[in-house]
Coordinates of C-alpha atoms and ligand atoms in Angstrom, one line a residue:
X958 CA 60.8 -8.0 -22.2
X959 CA 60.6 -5.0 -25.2
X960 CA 57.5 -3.3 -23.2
X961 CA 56.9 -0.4 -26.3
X962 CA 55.2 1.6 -23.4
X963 CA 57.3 4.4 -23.7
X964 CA 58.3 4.7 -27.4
X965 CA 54.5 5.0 -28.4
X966 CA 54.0 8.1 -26.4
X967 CA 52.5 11.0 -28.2
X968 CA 55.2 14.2 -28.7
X969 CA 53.8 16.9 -27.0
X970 CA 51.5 19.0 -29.4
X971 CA 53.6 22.1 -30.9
X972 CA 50.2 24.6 -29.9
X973 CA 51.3 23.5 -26.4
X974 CA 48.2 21.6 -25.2
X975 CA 49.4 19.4 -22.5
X976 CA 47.9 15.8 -23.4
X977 CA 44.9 14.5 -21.7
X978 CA 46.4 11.6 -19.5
X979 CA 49.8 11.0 -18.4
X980 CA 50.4 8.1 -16.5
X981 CA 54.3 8.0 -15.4
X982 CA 55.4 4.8 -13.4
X983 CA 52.2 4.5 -11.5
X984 CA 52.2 1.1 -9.2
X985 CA 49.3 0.0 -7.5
X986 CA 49.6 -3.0 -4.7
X987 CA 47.0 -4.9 -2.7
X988 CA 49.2 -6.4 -0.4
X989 CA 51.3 -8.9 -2.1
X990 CA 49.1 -8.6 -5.9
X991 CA 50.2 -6.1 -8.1
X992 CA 47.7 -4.5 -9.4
X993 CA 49.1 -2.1 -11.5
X994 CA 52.9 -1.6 -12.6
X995 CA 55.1 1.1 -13.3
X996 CA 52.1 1.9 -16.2
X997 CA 53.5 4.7 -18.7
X998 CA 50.8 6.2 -20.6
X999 CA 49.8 9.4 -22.8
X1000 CA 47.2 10.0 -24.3
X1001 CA 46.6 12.9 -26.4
X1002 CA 43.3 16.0 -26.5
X1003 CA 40.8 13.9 -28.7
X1004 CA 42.3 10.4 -28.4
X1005 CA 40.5 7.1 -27.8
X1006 CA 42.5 5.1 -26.1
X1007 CA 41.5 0.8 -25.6
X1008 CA 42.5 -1.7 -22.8
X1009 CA 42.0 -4.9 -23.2
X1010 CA 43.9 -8.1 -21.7
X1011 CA 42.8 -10.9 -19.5
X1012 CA 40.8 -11.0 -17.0
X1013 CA 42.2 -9.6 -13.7
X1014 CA 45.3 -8.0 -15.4
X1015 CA 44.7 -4.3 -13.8
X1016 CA 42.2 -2.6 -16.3
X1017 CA 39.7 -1.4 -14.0
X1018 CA 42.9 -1.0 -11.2
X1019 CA 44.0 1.1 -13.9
X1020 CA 40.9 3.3 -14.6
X1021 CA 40.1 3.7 -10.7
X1022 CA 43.5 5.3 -10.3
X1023 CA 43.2 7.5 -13.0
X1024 CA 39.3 8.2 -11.8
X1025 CA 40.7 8.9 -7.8
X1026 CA 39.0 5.8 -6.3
X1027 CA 42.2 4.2 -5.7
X1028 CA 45.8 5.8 -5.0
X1029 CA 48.7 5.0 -6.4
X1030 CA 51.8 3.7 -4.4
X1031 CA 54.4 4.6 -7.1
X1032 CA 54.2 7.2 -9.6
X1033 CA 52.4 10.4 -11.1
X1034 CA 49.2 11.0 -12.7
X1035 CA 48.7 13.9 -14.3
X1036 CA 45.2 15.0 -15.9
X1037 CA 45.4 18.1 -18.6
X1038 CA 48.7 19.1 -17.1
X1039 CA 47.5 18.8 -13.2
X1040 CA 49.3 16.5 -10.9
X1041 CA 46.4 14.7 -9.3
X1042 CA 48.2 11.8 -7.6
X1043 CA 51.9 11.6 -6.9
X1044 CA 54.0 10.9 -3.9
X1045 CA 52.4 14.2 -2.1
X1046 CA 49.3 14.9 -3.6
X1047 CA 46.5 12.8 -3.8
X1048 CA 43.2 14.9 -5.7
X1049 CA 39.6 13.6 -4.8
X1050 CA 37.4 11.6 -7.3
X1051 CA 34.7 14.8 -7.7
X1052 CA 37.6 17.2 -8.0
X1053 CA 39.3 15.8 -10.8
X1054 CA 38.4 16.1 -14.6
X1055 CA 37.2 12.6 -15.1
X1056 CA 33.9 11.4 -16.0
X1057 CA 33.1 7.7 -15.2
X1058 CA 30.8 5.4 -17.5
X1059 CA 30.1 1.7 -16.1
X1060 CA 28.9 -1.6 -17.7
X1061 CA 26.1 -1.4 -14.9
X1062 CA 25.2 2.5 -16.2
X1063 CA 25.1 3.2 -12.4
X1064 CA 22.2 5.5 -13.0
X1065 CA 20.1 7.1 -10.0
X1066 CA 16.7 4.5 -10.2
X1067 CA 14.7 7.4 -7.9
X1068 CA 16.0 10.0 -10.6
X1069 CA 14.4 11.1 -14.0
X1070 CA 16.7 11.3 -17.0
X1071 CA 17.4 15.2 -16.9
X1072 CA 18.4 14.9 -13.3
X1073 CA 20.7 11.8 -13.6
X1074 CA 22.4 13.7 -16.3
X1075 CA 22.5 17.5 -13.8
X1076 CA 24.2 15.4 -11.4
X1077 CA 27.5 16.6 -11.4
X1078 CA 26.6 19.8 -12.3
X1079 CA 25.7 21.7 -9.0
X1080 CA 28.5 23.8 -9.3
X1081 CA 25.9 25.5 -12.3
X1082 CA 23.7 27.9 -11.8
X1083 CA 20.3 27.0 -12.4
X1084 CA 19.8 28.3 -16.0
X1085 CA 23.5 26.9 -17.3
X1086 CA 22.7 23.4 -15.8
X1087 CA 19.2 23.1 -17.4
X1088 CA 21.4 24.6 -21.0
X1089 CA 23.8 21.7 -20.5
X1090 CA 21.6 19.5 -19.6
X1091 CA 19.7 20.2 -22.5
X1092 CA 22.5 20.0 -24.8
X1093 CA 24.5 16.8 -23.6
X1094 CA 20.5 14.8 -24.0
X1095 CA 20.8 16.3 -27.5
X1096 CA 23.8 14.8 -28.4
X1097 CA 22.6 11.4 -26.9
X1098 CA 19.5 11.8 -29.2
X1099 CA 17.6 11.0 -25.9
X1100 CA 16.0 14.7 -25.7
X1101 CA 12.9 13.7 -25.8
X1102 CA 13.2 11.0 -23.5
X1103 CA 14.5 13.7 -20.5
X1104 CA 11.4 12.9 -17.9
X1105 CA 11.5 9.2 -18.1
X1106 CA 12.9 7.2 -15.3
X1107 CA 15.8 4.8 -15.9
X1108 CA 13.9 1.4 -15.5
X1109 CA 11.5 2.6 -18.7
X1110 CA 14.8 3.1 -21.0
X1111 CA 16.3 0.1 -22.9
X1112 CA 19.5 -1.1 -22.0
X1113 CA 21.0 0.6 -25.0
X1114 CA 19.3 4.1 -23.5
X1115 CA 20.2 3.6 -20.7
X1116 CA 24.0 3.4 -21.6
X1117 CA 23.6 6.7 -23.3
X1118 CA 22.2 8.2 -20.3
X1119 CA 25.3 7.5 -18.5
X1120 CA 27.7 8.8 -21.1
X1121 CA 25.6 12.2 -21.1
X1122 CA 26.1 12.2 -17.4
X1123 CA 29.6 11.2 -17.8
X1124 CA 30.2 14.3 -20.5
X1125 CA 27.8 16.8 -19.1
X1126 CA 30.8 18.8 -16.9
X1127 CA 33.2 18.4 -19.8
X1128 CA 35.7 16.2 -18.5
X1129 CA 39.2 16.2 -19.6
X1130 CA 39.2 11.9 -19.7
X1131 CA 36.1 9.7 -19.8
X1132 CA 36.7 6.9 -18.7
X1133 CA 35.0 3.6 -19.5
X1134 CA 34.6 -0.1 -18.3
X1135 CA 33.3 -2.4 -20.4
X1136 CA 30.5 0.3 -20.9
X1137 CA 28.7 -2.7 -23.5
X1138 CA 29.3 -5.8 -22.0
X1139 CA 25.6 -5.8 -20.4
X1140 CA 24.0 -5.5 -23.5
X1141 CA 23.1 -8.3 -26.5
X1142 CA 25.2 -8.5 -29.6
X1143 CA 22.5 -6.8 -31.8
X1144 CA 22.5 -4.0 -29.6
X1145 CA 25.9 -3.3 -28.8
X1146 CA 28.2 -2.4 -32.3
X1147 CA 24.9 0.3 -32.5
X1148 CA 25.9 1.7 -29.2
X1149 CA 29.6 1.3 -29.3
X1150 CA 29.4 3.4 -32.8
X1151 CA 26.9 6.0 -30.8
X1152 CA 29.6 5.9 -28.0
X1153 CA 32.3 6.6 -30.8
X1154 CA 31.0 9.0 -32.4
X1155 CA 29.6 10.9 -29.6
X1156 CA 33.6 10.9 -28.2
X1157 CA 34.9 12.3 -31.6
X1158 CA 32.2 14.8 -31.9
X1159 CA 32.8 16.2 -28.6
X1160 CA 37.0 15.6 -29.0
X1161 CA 36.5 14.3 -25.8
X1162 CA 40.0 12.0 -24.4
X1163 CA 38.6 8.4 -23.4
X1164 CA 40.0 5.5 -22.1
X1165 CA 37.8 2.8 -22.7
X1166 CA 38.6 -1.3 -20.9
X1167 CA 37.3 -4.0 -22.9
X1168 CA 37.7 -7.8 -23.0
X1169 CA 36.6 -7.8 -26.9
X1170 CA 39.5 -7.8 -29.4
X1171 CA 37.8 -6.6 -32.3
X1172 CA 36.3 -4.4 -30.0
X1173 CA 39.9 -2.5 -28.9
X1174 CA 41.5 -2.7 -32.1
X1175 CA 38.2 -1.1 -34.2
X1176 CA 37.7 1.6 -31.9
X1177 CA 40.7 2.7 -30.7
X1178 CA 43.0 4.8 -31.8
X1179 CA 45.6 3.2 -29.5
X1180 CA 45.4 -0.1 -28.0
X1181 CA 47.3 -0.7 -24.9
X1182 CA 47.2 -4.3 -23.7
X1183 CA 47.8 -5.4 -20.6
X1184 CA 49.2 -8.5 -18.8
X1185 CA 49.6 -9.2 -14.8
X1186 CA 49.4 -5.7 -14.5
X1187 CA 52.2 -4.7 -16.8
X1188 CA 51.7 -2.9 -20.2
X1189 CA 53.0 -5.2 -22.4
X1190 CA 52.2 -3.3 -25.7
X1191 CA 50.9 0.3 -26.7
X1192 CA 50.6 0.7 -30.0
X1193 CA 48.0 1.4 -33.3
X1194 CA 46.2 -0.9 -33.9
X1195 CA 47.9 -2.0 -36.9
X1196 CA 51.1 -2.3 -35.1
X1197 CA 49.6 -4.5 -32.3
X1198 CA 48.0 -6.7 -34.3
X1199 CA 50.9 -7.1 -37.7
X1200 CA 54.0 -6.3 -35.0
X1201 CA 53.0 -7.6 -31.7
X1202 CA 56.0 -7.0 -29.1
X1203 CA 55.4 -10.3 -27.1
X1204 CA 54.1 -13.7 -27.7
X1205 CA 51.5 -13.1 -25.3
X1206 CA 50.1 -9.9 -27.0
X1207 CA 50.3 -12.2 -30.4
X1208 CA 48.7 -14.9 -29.1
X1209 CA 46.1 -12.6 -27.2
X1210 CA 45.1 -10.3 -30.1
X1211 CA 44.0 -12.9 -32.7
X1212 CA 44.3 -16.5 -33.6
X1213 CA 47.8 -17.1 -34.0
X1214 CA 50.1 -20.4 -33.8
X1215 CA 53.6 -20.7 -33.3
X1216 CA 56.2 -22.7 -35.0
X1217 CA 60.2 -23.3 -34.7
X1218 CA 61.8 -21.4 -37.4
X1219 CA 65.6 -20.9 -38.5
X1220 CA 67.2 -18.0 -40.1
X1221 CA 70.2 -18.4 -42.1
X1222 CA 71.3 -15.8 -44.8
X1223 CA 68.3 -14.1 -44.2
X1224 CA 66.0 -16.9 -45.5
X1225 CA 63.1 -17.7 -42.8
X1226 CA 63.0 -21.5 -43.0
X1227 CA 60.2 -24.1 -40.9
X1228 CA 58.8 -27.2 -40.8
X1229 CA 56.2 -25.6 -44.1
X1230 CA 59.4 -24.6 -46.1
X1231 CA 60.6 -21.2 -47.0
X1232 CA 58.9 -18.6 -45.3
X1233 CA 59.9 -15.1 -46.6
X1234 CA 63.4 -13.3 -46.7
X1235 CA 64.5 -11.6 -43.8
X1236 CA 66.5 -8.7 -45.1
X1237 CA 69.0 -7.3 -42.9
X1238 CA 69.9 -10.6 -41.6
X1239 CA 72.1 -11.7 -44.3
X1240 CA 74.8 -12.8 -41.3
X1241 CA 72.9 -14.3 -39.3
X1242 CA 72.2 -18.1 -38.2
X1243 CA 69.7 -18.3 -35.1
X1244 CA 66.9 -19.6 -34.2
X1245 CA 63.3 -18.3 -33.7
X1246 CA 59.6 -18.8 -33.6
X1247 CA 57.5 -17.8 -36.2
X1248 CA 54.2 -16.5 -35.3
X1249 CA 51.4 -17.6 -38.0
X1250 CA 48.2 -16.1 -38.1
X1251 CA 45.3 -17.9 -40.2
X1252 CA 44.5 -15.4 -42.4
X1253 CA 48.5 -15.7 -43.6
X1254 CA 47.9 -19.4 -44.1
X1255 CA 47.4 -20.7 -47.5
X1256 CA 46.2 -24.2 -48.6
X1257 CA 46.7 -26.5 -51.3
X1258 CA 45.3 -30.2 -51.8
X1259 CA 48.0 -31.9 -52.9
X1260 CA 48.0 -36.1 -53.0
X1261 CA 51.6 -35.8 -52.4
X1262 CA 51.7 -33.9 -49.0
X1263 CA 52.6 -35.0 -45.3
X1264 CA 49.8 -32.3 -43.9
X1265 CA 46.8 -33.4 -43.3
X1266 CA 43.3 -31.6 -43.1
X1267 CA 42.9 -32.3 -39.4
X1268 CA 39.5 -30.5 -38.1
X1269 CA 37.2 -27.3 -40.0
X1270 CA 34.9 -25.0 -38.5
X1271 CA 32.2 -23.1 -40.4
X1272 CA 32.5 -19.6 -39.0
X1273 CA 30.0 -18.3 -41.7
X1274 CA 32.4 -15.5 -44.0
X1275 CA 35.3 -17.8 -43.2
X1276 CA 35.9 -21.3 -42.9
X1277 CA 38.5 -22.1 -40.2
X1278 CA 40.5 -25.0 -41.2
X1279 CA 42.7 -26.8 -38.7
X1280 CA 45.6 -28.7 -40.5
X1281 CA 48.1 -31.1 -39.0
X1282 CA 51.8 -31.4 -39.9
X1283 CA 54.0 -34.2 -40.4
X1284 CA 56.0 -33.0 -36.5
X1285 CA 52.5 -33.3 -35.1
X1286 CA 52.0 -29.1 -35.0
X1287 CA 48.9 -27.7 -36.4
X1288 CA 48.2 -24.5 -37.9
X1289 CA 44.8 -22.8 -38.8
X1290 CA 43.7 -21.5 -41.8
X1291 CA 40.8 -19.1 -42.9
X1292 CA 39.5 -20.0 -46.3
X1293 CA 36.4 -18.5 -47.9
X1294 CA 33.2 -19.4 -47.0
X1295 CA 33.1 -21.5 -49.5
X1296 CA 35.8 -23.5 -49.7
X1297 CA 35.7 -26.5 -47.1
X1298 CA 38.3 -29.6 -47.8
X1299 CA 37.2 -32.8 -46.0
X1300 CA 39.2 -34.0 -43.2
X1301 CA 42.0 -36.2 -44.0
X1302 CA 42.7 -33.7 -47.2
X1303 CA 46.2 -34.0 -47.5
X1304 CA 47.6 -30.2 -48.5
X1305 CA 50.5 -28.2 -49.1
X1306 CA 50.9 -25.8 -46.7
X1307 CA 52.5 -22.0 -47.4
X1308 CA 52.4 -19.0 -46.3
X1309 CA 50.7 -16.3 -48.2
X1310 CA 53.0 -13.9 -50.4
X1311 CA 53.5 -10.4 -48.7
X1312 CA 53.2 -11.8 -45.2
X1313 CA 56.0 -10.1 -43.0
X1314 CA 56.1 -13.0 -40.0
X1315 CA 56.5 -12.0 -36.7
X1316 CA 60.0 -13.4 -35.2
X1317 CA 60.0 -14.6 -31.3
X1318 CA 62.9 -15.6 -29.3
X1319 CA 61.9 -16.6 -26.6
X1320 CA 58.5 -15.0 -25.4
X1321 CA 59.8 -11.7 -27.1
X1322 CA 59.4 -10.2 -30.4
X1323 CA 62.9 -9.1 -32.5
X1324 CA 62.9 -7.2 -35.5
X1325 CA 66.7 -7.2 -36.0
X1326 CA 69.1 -9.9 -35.7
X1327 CA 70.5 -10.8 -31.8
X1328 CA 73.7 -9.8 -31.7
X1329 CA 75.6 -13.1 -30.8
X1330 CA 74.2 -14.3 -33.6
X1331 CA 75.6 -12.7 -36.7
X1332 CA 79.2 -12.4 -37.8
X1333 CA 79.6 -16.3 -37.4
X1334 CA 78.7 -17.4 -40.2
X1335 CA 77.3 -15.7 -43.7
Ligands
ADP1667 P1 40.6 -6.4 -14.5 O1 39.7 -5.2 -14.4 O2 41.6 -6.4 -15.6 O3 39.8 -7.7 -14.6 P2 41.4 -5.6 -11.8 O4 42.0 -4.3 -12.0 O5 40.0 -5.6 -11.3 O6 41.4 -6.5 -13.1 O7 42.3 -6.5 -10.8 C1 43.7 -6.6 -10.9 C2 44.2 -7.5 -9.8 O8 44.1 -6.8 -8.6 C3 43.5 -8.8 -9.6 O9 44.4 -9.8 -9.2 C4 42.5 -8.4 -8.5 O10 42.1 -9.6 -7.8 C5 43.3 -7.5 -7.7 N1 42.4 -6.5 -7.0 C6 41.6 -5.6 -7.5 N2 41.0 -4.8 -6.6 C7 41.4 -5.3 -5.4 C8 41.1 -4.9 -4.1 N3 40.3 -3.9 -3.8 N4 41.7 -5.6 -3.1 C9 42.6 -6.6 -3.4 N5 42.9 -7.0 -4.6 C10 42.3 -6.4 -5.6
MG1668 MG1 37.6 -5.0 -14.6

């Protein structure tokens, strides 16, 4: 497997700033589940990073080791520069520079606002903690709210409460777990672009675990996706979502269908016809899979064509249109919200001009020719 871990990590910045978060072949076991393994990961002063995959594929594994709450068996973690967890050392939870933010909020129900948020800073004297204090609630906009107890904020304040608290010692990572999953669709793109915002304002490093898609690749600055524990792909969002390194990470990060493909003078060919050129494989002759992604899909009625309109789903901007080919495969489609062909429609099928395909063999992504498979022929 091509795991672009490693080749996505951030040069070290020329003013000599160690980066935030460096994760380097950390392995976590419970027994005989692997948790977390041999994760590589930077992130830079300022960065957002996203983690997003399945459900029980190491995301909150991975934040608790980087929090302190669990320890890893393999590997070093090291947190502005400082080891904090290697074969050796092992640096407590409170001791290390990481603030914590939980779908639940975890706030203190007995506690008013202003003293949720002093929490973690006893280490203050009186004066400086009331100051921060002060200024973290600011930045929340929840100032005014500082002598109310939790249960008479909204969910949404609530969830600010806990990312003051979490930024109030000026953590070097924050890290975050589903931070909006408790809260209702309305509410949470208002609070995830509060969260943002408050992050960038503060050019505070966070790591934030979704299970939301849109969610990882609108906010982050780097999505890493994860699988059985393993990184599969760490990348821009662009990449991840136009290059993805694995059929999983394709099929995970958007709609996307797959079909047998065949390359041959560098001419992408499948069941649909010609796909695109494939420059650089001019002396080649292999086959692949060719990952389709509705938005890449174009449709044409056409009397005269074996596809068939097989199912379509008003989405509201889009209409989804499933289409079945002559082999039996489908592929999707997003039309405008306007356009809706009745099942049965019998269309051409293409792809849309510009698209660059992704190319599988096997479960993995290639951008260049295998090497078996040029010089043969051409
Ligand atoms: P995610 O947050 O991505 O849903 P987790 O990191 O919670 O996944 O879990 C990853 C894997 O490790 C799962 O198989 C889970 O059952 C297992 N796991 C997590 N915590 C423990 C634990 N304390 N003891 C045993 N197994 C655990
Ligand atoms: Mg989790």
């Amino acid at each position: 497997m091509s795991v672009q871990a490693a080749s996505a990590r951030l040069a070290p910045r020329a003013d000599g700033t160690p980066p935030a978060l460096v994760l380097d072949g950390v392995t976590k076991r419970y027994g005989a589940v692997v948790g977390a393994s041999a994760l590589e990961l930077t992130a830079g002063p300022g960065e957002l990073v996203t983690l997003i995959g399945p459900s029980g594929c190491g995301k909150s594994t991975t934040l608790r080791l980087i929090a302190g709450l669990e320890r890893p068996d393999e590997g070093t973690i090291r947190i502005a520069g400082e080891v904090v967890a290697d074969g050796r050392r092992f640096q407590e939870p409170e001791r290390r520079r990481v603030g914590l933010v939980f779908q639940d909020h975890a706030l203190f129900p007995h506690l008013t606002v202003a003293k949720n948020v002093a929490f973690g800073l006893d280490g203050l004297p009186r004066a400086a903690r009331r100051a921060r204090v002060g200024e973290v609630l600011d930045l929340v906009r929840l100032g005014h709210l500082a002598g109310r107890y939790p249960h008479e904020l909204s969910g949404g304040e609530q969830q600010r409460v806990a990312l003051a608290r979490a930024l109030a010692p000026r953590p070097a990572v924050v890290l975050l777990d589903e931070p909006f999953s408790s809260l209702d669709e309305s509410l949470r793109a208002q609070v995830r672009r509060d969260t943002v915002a408050t992050l960038r304002e503060t050019g505070t490093t966070g790591v934030l675990v979704t299970h939301d898609q849109t969610e990882a690749l609108s906010v982050g600055h780097r999505v890493v996706v994860m699988r059985d524990g393993v990184i599969e792909q760490a990348d821009v969002p662009e990449k991840v979502f136009e290059q993805p390194a694995t059929r999983f990470v394709a099929s995970f990060m958007g709609d996307a269908d797959f079909l047998p493909a065949h390359v041959h003078r560098a001419l992408l060919t499948c069941e649909i016809g010609v796909v695109s050129t494939v420059p650089g494989w001019g002396g080649s002759d292999v086959d692949v899979d060719v990952v389709l992604r509705p938005h890449e899909v174009a449709l044409d009625p056409d009397p005269g064509a074996t596809a068939r309109v097989s199912a379509v789903e008003y989405h509201g901007a889009f209409v989804l249109h499933h289409v079945r080919l002559a082999s039996g495969r489908t592929l999707r489609s997003w039309q405008p919200h306007n356009v809706r062909l009745p099942v049965g429609t019998a269309v051409t099928v293409t792809v849309a001009a510009g698209t660059t395909p992704t190319l599988l063999i096997g479960d993995t992504a290639v951008t260049s020719p295998p090497a078996a498979a040029t010089g043969a022929s051409g």
